[in-house]
Amino acid sequence: MERGMTADQLLSALWRRKALVGAIAAAIFVLGAAIVMTRPSIYEASVVVRVEPQRPGEEMVQRTVSELIEQRLVTVRQELLARPVLQKAIEEMNLYPELVSDKGIEAAVEQMRKDLTVRVEGETAFELTYAGRDPQVVAQVANRLPAIFSEETLKIRQTQAARATDLFTEEMVAMGKAVSSWETKISKFKVDHLGELPEQMEMNMRGLERISAQLQTKSEELRSAEARRSDLARARNAADSEAGRLEAAESGLSRTLTQAKTQWTPDHPEVKRMERELGDISSQRKDAEGRMFAERNERTRVATLITNIQKDIVDLQKQAEAYQARLNNTPRWAQELAVMNRDYEIARTKYQSVVSRKVEAEIAQELEAKSAKSLFNVISPAGVPSAPARPDRMSGLLIAALVALALGVLTGTVLEMRDDSLRDGTEVRERLTLPVLAVVPNMQGKTEKRILMPMAGSKNSVSSPTSLN
């Protein structure tokens, strides 16, 4: 049966069971002290790393890795505890050899995660703490891990920069093909519509004006040649009549002269006169025939000239029609060529932009490689710890003593609460419903006084206590 106790009763109960409480407390303390003293010593080494900002590089060239190196502090713990970094450290420094041989690299990586502590310090630094049993190894690992993390980070950034460069290279090749395709299309279009292009419009207009002037000149020449041919046609009849008249006169005079010679001597004056007239008429006839032949040649020449002029006019008209057709087609080809030139300019602008971005990407990639050593700066390297960080043996012993004492007191208290013994008159009066006449004390030793304690307020009680020796 459990019952409540006051503090005085609890202290009295613990005192009565002091041997048991002390034994339990001592046993538990010894056990706790053994556990504390046998725990292996764990050493810790810490290193502080500062992330150097990369602002000057961004001012010189646009970086292809958009993430600032300072922003990696947000996820620095996850990145430091990632498998690539820890596995590289384990393999490089031969950490946890027994665990690796028994359970594999995954178990070793998981154990190293438990032994690592990463804490961000401010906005541009972080502290890395590694715990282990060997102080030399602990210091080496603490100093090596930031370098491995830096190498992995830089490898990722360089990979991103290289990927951006490759992307721009592929895009540049594609855009270059598009620009070449548009240049080929435009060249073929200009060849197919040579003479009808907008840039040739002024030349066509000037050509048309020149042809028009030539047509006008040829028309004037044709009118003049036709007028000359008309004049020659009118003069032809007269020339033919004069030559025929002179020829008829010469024939008649020749017959008359022949008759006169039969009548007169050659020296006759009439014969001489007729010979002179016949010579004159013959000379005039020859002149008339010469003029007639000349007029015929002139008519032939004029007819040929008119034919040539007419051919020239026809050719000029064809040329004028060709120029006019070119001028008529120029607006249609101008619209199509403008669309092609617009698309070509867009493609060329994109190509030039991609080429420029590719050059910047290559420069950014070179900057990433050159700035590798300056991104992470160890401002406080880890030293070899001289004393273990844990366990704290003094605190452990103190806790073991407190726990032992608490368990001893708890044991005594529980035993007292489960004890139904009556040890004084107060308990008798509280727990029994019967009237108490007297209390017999616990008498130990030969010289102790025996006292009979009457119950106060009892009707059957004695008036005063009696002492028995």
mmCIF file of C-alpha atoms in Angstrom, residues 61-352:
data_model
loop_
_atom_site.group_PDB
_atom_site.id
_atom_site.type_symbol
_atom_site.label_atom_id
_atom_site.label_comp_id
_atom_site.label_asym_id
_atom_site.label_seq_id
_atom_site.Cartn_x
_atom_site.Cartn_y
_atom_site.Cartn_z
ATOM 1 C CA VAL A 61 32.960 40.565 -68.618
ATOM 2 C CA GLN A 62 29.481 39.117 -68.288
ATOM 3 C CA ARG A 63 29.796 35.776 -66.539
ATOM 4 C CA THR A 64 27.997 32.704 -67.838
ATOM 5 C CA VAL A 65 27.751 31.238 -64.312
ATOM 6 C CA SER A 66 25.024 33.433 -62.886
ATOM 7 C CA GLU A 67 25.238 32.151 -59.335
ATOM 8 C CA LEU A 68 27.499 34.283 -57.150
ATOM 9 C CA ILE A 69 30.053 32.310 -55.214
ATOM 10 C CA GLU A 70 28.832 33.997 -51.999
ATOM 11 C CA GLN A 71 25.375 32.557 -52.537
ATOM 12 C CA ARG A 72 26.778 29.056 -52.148
ATOM 13 C CA LEU A 73 27.028 29.706 -48.416
ATOM 14 C CA VAL A 74 23.286 29.115 -48.230
ATOM 15 C CA THR A 75 23.805 25.489 -49.201
ATOM 16 C CA VAL A 76 27.421 25.065 -48.117
ATOM 17 C CA ARG A 77 26.516 22.457 -45.493
ATOM 18 C CA GLN A 78 24.635 20.293 -47.991
ATOM 19 C CA GLU A 79 27.457 20.624 -50.534
ATOM 20 C CA LEU A 80 30.198 19.840 -48.030
ATOM 21 C CA LEU A 81 28.279 16.793 -46.841
ATOM 22 C CA ALA A 82 27.595 15.622 -50.377
ATOM 23 C CA ARG A 83 28.928 12.248 -51.431
ATOM 24 C CA PRO A 84 31.512 13.467 -54.025
ATOM 25 C CA VAL A 85 33.388 15.618 -51.489
ATOM 26 C CA LEU A 86 33.301 13.097 -48.637
ATOM 27 C CA GLN A 87 34.066 10.084 -50.822
ATOM 28 C CA LYS A 88 37.071 11.852 -52.334
ATOM 29 C CA ALA A 89 38.345 12.719 -48.846
ATOM 30 C CA ILE A 90 37.818 9.148 -47.604
ATOM 31 C CA GLU A 91 39.609 7.600 -50.567
ATOM 32 C CA GLU A 92 42.393 10.180 -50.623
ATOM 33 C CA MET A 93 43.177 10.057 -46.873
ATOM 34 C CA ASN A 94 42.202 6.407 -46.243
ATOM 35 C CA LEU A 95 39.591 7.261 -43.594
ATOM 36 C CA TYR A 96 37.428 4.631 -41.843
ATOM 37 C CA PRO A 97 39.284 1.667 -43.406
ATOM 38 C CA GLU A 98 37.554 -0.932 -41.229
ATOM 39 C CA LEU A 99 34.102 0.514 -41.909
ATOM 40 C CA VAL A 100 34.807 0.653 -45.644
ATOM 41 C CA SER A 101 35.986 -2.952 -45.723
ATOM 42 C CA ASP A 102 33.054 -4.203 -43.624
ATOM 43 C CA LYS A 103 30.079 -2.150 -44.858
ATOM 44 C CA GLY A 104 31.269 -0.286 -47.925
ATOM 45 C CA ILE A 105 31.877 3.332 -48.860
ATOM 46 C CA GLU A 106 28.284 4.389 -48.174
ATOM 47 C CA ALA A 107 28.598 3.558 -44.476
ATOM 48 C CA ALA A 108 31.877 5.474 -44.300
ATOM 49 C CA VAL A 109 30.307 8.505 -45.986
ATOM 50 C CA GLU A 110 27.381 8.401 -43.567
ATOM 51 C CA GLN A 111 29.744 8.182 -40.589
ATOM 52 C CA MET A 112 31.790 11.099 -41.865
ATOM 53 C CA ARG A 113 28.604 13.163 -42.159
ATOM 54 C CA LYS A 114 28.041 12.543 -38.452
ATOM 55 C CA ASP A 115 31.610 13.583 -37.636
ATOM 56 C CA LEU A 116 31.399 16.842 -39.610
ATOM 57 C CA THR A 117 29.882 20.107 -38.418
ATOM 58 C CA VAL A 118 29.450 23.084 -40.734
ATOM 59 C CA ARG A 119 28.409 26.475 -39.441
ATOM 60 C CA VAL A 120 28.043 29.663 -41.499
ATOM 61 C CA GLU A 121 29.858 32.642 -40.034
ATOM 62 C CA GLY A 122 28.497 35.966 -41.225
ATOM 63 C CA GLU A 123 27.779 36.502 -44.923
ATOM 64 C CA THR A 124 31.061 35.423 -46.519
ATOM 65 C CA ALA A 125 32.611 32.744 -44.298
ATOM 66 C CA PHE A 126 31.917 29.320 -42.835
ATOM 67 C CA GLU A 127 33.507 27.159 -40.166
ATOM 68 C CA LEU A 128 34.103 23.456 -40.646
ATOM 69 C CA THR A 129 34.742 21.172 -37.668
ATOM 70 C CA TYR A 130 35.806 17.545 -37.950
ATOM 71 C CA ALA A 131 35.825 15.104 -35.028
ATOM 72 C CA GLY A 132 37.880 11.930 -34.726
ATOM 73 C CA ARG A 133 40.069 9.833 -32.464
ATOM 74 C CA ASP A 134 43.435 10.732 -34.002
ATOM 75 C CA PRO A 135 44.380 14.428 -33.521
ATOM 76 C CA GLN A 136 46.820 14.384 -36.457
ATOM 77 C CA VAL A 137 44.232 12.916 -38.835
ATOM 78 C CA VAL A 138 41.562 15.299 -37.553
ATOM 79 C CA ALA A 139 43.720 18.332 -38.350
ATOM 80 C CA GLN A 140 44.668 16.963 -41.775
ATOM 81 C CA VAL A 141 41.043 16.237 -42.706
ATOM 82 C CA ALA A 142 39.865 19.649 -41.479
ATOM 83 C CA ASN A 143 42.487 21.408 -43.589
ATOM 84 C CA ARG A 144 41.943 19.189 -46.646
ATOM 85 C CA LEU A 145 38.140 19.290 -46.827
ATOM 86 C CA PRO A 146 37.909 23.008 -47.794
ATOM 87 C CA ALA A 147 40.401 22.375 -50.615
ATOM 88 C CA ILE A 148 38.348 19.416 -51.886
ATOM 89 C CA PHE A 149 35.166 21.469 -51.616
ATOM 90 C CA SER A 150 36.859 24.294 -53.521
ATOM 91 C CA GLU A 151 38.013 21.882 -56.231
ATOM 92 C CA GLU A 152 34.533 20.373 -56.608
ATOM 93 C CA THR A 153 32.906 23.816 -56.633
ATOM 94 C CA LEU A 154 35.309 25.124 -59.224
ATOM 95 C CA LYS A 155 34.877 21.976 -61.280
ATOM 96 C CA ILE A 156 31.107 22.526 -61.269
ATOM 97 C CA ARG A 157 31.486 26.219 -62.174
ATOM 98 C CA GLN A 158 33.970 25.437 -64.935
ATOM 99 C CA THR A 159 31.660 22.731 -66.236
ATOM 100 C CA GLN A 160 28.808 25.238 -66.291
ATOM 101 C CA ALA A 161 31.000 27.795 -68.055
ATOM 102 C CA ALA A 162 32.154 25.174 -70.587
ATOM 103 C CA ARG A 163 28.550 24.077 -71.123
ATOM 104 C CA ALA A 164 27.570 27.687 -71.804
ATOM 105 C CA THR A 165 30.458 28.052 -74.266
ATOM 106 C CA ASP A 166 29.459 24.842 -76.046
ATOM 107 C CA LEU A 167 25.859 26.013 -76.162
ATOM 108 C CA PHE A 168 26.860 29.319 -77.748
ATOM 109 C CA THR A 169 29.137 27.452 -80.173
ATOM 110 C CA GLU A 170 26.307 25.184 -81.287
ATOM 111 C CA GLU A 171 23.967 28.161 -81.588
ATOM 112 C CA MET A 172 26.601 30.095 -83.546
ATOM 113 C CA VAL A 173 27.008 27.208 -86.001
ATOM 114 C CA ALA A 174 23.235 26.959 -86.441
ATOM 115 C CA MET A 175 22.844 30.717 -86.873
ATOM 116 C CA GLY A 176 25.820 30.760 -89.280
ATOM 117 C CA LYS A 177 24.084 28.168 -91.441
ATOM 118 C CA ALA A 178 20.893 30.237 -91.360
ATOM 119 C CA VAL A 179 22.790 33.390 -92.397
ATOM 120 C CA SER A 180 24.558 31.522 -95.213
ATOM 121 C CA SER A 181 21.223 30.119 -96.366
ATOM 122 C CA TRP A 182 19.701 33.603 -96.482
ATOM 123 C CA GLU A 183 22.738 34.965 -98.348
ATOM 124 C CA THR A 184 22.417 32.164 -100.922
ATOM 125 C CA LYS A 185 18.694 32.831 -101.337
ATOM 126 C CA ILE A 186 19.239 36.564 -101.780
ATOM 127 C CA SER A 187 22.074 36.022 -104.278
ATOM 128 C CA LYS A 188 19.973 33.596 -106.325
ATOM 129 C CA PHE A 189 17.022 35.995 -106.183
ATOM 130 C CA LYS A 190 19.178 38.841 -107.477
ATOM 131 C CA VAL A 191 20.569 36.685 -110.265
ATOM 132 C CA ASP A 192 17.074 35.523 -111.259
ATOM 133 C CA HIS A 193 15.752 39.103 -111.297
ATOM 134 C CA LEU A 194 18.814 40.884 -112.552
ATOM 135 C CA GLY A 195 17.924 44.323 -113.911
ATOM 136 C CA GLU A 196 14.604 44.442 -111.997
ATOM 137 C CA LEU A 197 16.040 45.029 -108.525
ATOM 138 C CA PRO A 198 15.269 48.174 -106.534
ATOM 139 C CA GLU A 199 18.915 49.295 -106.577
ATOM 140 C CA GLN A 200 18.789 49.137 -110.392
ATOM 141 C CA MET A 201 15.636 51.223 -110.684
ATOM 142 C CA GLU A 202 17.513 54.491 -111.226
ATOM 143 C CA MET A 203 19.698 52.855 -113.855
ATOM 144 C CA ASN A 204 16.581 51.540 -115.621
ATOM 145 C CA MET A 205 14.964 54.963 -115.544
ATOM 146 C CA ARG A 206 18.057 56.540 -117.017
ATOM 147 C CA GLY A 207 18.212 53.809 -119.648
ATOM 148 C CA LEU A 208 14.556 54.384 -120.510
ATOM 149 C CA GLU A 209 15.182 58.111 -120.817
ATOM 150 C CA ARG A 210 18.196 57.469 -123.038
ATOM 151 C CA ILE A 211 16.198 55.087 -125.245
ATOM 152 C CA SER A 212 13.373 57.603 -125.456
ATOM 153 C CA ALA A 213 15.813 60.281 -126.582
ATOM 154 C CA GLN A 214 17.277 57.907 -129.168
ATOM 155 C CA LEU A 215 13.780 57.039 -130.365
ATOM 156 C CA GLN A 216 13.008 60.688 -130.771
ATOM 157 C CA THR A 217 16.235 61.222 -132.701
ATOM 158 C CA LYS A 218 15.586 58.207 -134.905
ATOM 159 C CA SER A 219 12.039 59.402 -135.529
ATOM 160 C CA GLU A 220 13.409 62.744 -136.690
ATOM 161 C CA GLU A 221 15.938 60.961 -138.904
ATOM 162 C CA LEU A 222 13.175 58.768 -140.310
ATOM 163 C CA ARG A 223 11.030 61.790 -141.101
ATOM 164 C CA SER A 224 13.978 63.461 -142.798
ATOM 165 C CA ALA A 225 14.800 60.306 -144.814
ATOM 166 C CA GLU A 226 11.206 59.854 -145.868
ATOM 167 C CA ALA A 227 11.040 63.479 -146.929
ATOM 168 C CA ARG A 228 14.247 62.977 -148.898
ATOM 169 C CA ARG A 229 12.817 59.873 -150.504
ATOM 170 C CA SER A 230 9.693 61.797 -151.487
ATOM 171 C CA ASP A 231 11.819 64.540 -153.020
ATOM 172 C CA LEU A 232 13.846 61.984 -154.922
ATOM 173 C CA ALA A 233 10.691 60.295 -156.144
ATOM 174 C CA ARG A 234 9.411 63.589 -157.521
ATOM 175 C CA ALA A 235 12.753 64.415 -159.121
ATOM 176 C CA ARG A 236 13.057 60.972 -160.706
ATOM 177 C CA ASN A 237 10.433 61.634 -163.356
ATOM 178 C CA ALA A 238 12.005 64.903 -164.386
ATOM 179 C CA ALA A 239 15.437 63.360 -164.620
ATOM 180 C CA ASP A 240 14.136 60.484 -166.655
ATOM 181 C CA SER A 241 12.270 62.890 -168.977
ATOM 182 C CA GLU A 242 15.345 65.082 -169.485
ATOM 183 C CA ALA A 243 17.584 62.128 -170.271
ATOM 184 C CA GLY A 244 14.960 60.677 -172.660
ATOM 185 C CA ARG A 245 14.411 64.036 -174.339
ATOM 186 C CA LEU A 246 18.151 64.551 -174.809
ATOM 187 C CA GLU A 247 18.540 60.995 -176.054
ATOM 188 C CA ALA A 248 15.680 61.466 -178.561
ATOM 189 C CA ALA A 249 17.113 64.807 -179.627
ATOM 190 C CA GLU A 250 20.525 63.236 -180.053
ATOM 191 C CA SER A 251 19.044 60.415 -182.118
ATOM 192 C CA GLY A 252 17.102 62.834 -184.353
ATOM 193 C CA LEU A 253 20.110 65.133 -184.726
ATOM 194 C CA SER A 254 22.317 62.165 -185.516
ATOM 195 C CA ARG A 255 19.971 61.079 -188.299
ATOM 196 C CA THR A 256 19.819 64.611 -189.615
ATOM 197 C CA LEU A 257 23.640 64.855 -189.545
ATOM 198 C CA THR A 258 23.892 61.594 -191.436
ATOM 199 C CA GLN A 259 21.542 62.899 -194.123
ATOM 200 C CA ALA A 260 23.439 66.199 -194.249
ATOM 201 C CA LYS A 261 26.740 64.398 -194.796
ATOM 202 C CA THR A 262 25.197 62.695 -197.771
ATOM 203 C CA GLN A 263 24.348 66.076 -199.225
ATOM 204 C CA TRP A 264 27.313 68.219 -198.111
ATOM 205 C CA THR A 265 30.897 67.784 -197.569
ATOM 206 C CA PRO A 266 32.264 67.346 -194.051
ATOM 207 C CA ASP A 267 33.616 70.856 -194.170
ATOM 208 C CA HIS A 268 30.245 72.318 -194.897
ATOM 209 C CA PRO A 269 29.236 74.860 -192.283
ATOM 210 C CA GLU A 270 25.889 73.230 -191.715
ATOM 211 C CA VAL A 271 27.562 69.916 -191.169
ATOM 212 C CA LYS A 272 29.998 71.567 -188.748
ATOM 213 C CA ARG A 273 27.101 73.234 -186.868
ATOM 214 C CA MET A 274 25.156 70.022 -186.620
ATOM 215 C CA GLU A 275 28.242 68.170 -185.358
ATOM 216 C CA ARG A 276 28.710 70.830 -182.700
ATOM 217 C CA GLU A 277 25.052 70.581 -181.647
ATOM 218 C CA LEU A 278 25.275 66.810 -181.640
ATOM 219 C CA GLY A 279 28.314 66.999 -179.348
ATOM 220 C CA ASP A 280 26.552 69.404 -177.003
ATOM 221 C CA ILE A 281 23.402 67.289 -176.902
ATOM 222 C CA SER A 282 25.482 64.149 -176.340
ATOM 223 C CA SER A 283 27.323 65.875 -173.498
ATOM 224 C CA GLN A 284 24.027 67.057 -171.950
ATOM 225 C CA ARG A 285 22.630 63.544 -172.333
ATOM 226 C CA LYS A 286 25.575 62.070 -170.550
ATOM 227 C CA ASP A 287 25.229 64.642 -167.786
ATOM 228 C CA ALA A 288 21.495 63.915 -167.511
ATOM 229 C CA GLU A 289 22.158 60.184 -167.410
ATOM 230 C CA GLY A 290 24.847 60.749 -164.738
ATOM 231 C CA ARG A 291 22.425 62.757 -162.664
ATOM 232 C CA MET A 292 19.778 60.085 -163.193
ATOM 233 C CA PHE A 293 22.138 57.339 -161.974
ATOM 234 C CA ALA A 294 23.137 59.498 -159.026
ATOM 235 C CA GLU A 295 19.502 60.064 -158.097
ATOM 236 C CA ARG A 296 18.840 56.353 -158.365
ATOM 237 C CA ASN A 297 21.768 55.625 -156.067
ATOM 238 C CA GLU A 298 20.528 58.306 -153.673
ATOM 239 C CA ARG A 299 17.086 56.790 -153.684
ATOM 240 C CA THR A 300 18.585 53.379 -152.966
ATOM 241 C CA ARG A 301 20.680 54.844 -150.173
ATOM 242 C CA VAL A 302 17.714 56.683 -148.706
ATOM 243 C CA ALA A 303 15.564 53.555 -148.892
ATOM 244 C CA THR A 304 18.316 51.562 -147.128
ATOM 245 C CA LEU A 305 18.667 54.352 -144.577
ATOM 246 C CA ILE A 306 14.937 54.340 -143.927
ATOM 247 C CA THR A 307 14.979 50.576 -143.516
ATOM 248 C CA ASN A 308 17.889 50.759 -141.070
ATOM 249 C CA ILE A 309 16.247 53.574 -139.141
ATOM 250 C CA GLN A 310 13.035 51.608 -138.911
ATOM 251 C CA LYS A 311 14.964 48.582 -137.620
ATOM 252 C CA ASP A 312 16.730 50.786 -135.098
ATOM 253 C CA ILE A 313 13.402 52.212 -134.007
ATOM 254 C CA VAL A 314 12.002 48.715 -133.570
ATOM 255 C CA ASP A 315 15.055 47.684 -131.520
ATOM 256 C CA LEU A 316 14.834 50.841 -129.439
ATOM 257 C CA GLN A 317 11.153 50.240 -128.825
ATOM 258 C CA LYS A 318 11.928 46.708 -127.669
ATOM 259 C CA GLN A 319 14.600 48.060 -125.368
ATOM 260 C CA ALA A 320 12.188 50.683 -124.045
ATOM 261 C CA GLU A 321 9.584 47.973 -123.429
ATOM 262 C CA ALA A 322 12.209 45.891 -121.595
ATOM 263 C CA TYR A 323 13.181 48.846 -119.419
ATOM 264 C CA GLN A 324 9.530 49.609 -118.773
ATOM 265 C CA ALA A 325 8.849 45.978 -117.855
ATOM 266 C CA ARG A 326 11.765 46.084 -115.424
ATOM 267 C CA LEU A 327 10.403 49.263 -113.884
ATOM 268 C CA ASN A 328 6.944 47.690 -113.630
ATOM 269 C CA ASN A 329 8.321 44.559 -111.921
ATOM 270 C CA THR A 330 10.640 46.442 -109.559
ATOM 271 C CA PRO A 331 7.985 47.199 -106.863
ATOM 272 C CA ARG A 332 6.949 43.542 -106.650
ATOM 273 C CA TRP A 333 10.506 42.277 -106.404
ATOM 274 C CA ALA A 334 11.324 45.122 -104.041
ATOM 275 C CA GLN A 335 8.708 43.888 -101.573
ATOM 276 C CA GLU A 336 9.934 40.296 -101.730
ATOM 277 C CA LEU A 337 13.551 41.392 -101.496
ATOM 278 C CA ALA A 338 12.740 43.651 -98.532
ATOM 279 C CA VAL A 339 11.177 40.704 -96.680
ATOM 280 C CA MET A 340 14.191 38.538 -97.461
ATOM 281 C CA ASN A 341 16.602 41.290 -96.415
ATOM 282 C CA ARG A 342 14.655 41.828 -93.201
ATOM 283 C CA ASP A 343 14.841 38.151 -92.300
ATOM 284 C CA TYR A 344 18.497 38.112 -93.301
ATOM 285 C CA GLU A 345 19.262 41.124 -91.093
ATOM 286 C CA ILE A 346 17.455 39.494 -88.178
ATOM 287 C CA ALA A 347 19.439 36.294 -88.655
ATOM 288 C CA ARG A 348 22.686 38.229 -89.068
ATOM 289 C CA THR A 349 21.995 40.299 -85.950
ATOM 290 C CA LYS A 350 21.306 37.135 -83.989
ATOM 291 C CA TYR A 351 24.448 35.576 -85.376
ATOM 292 C CA GLN A 352 26.556 38.581 -84.410
#
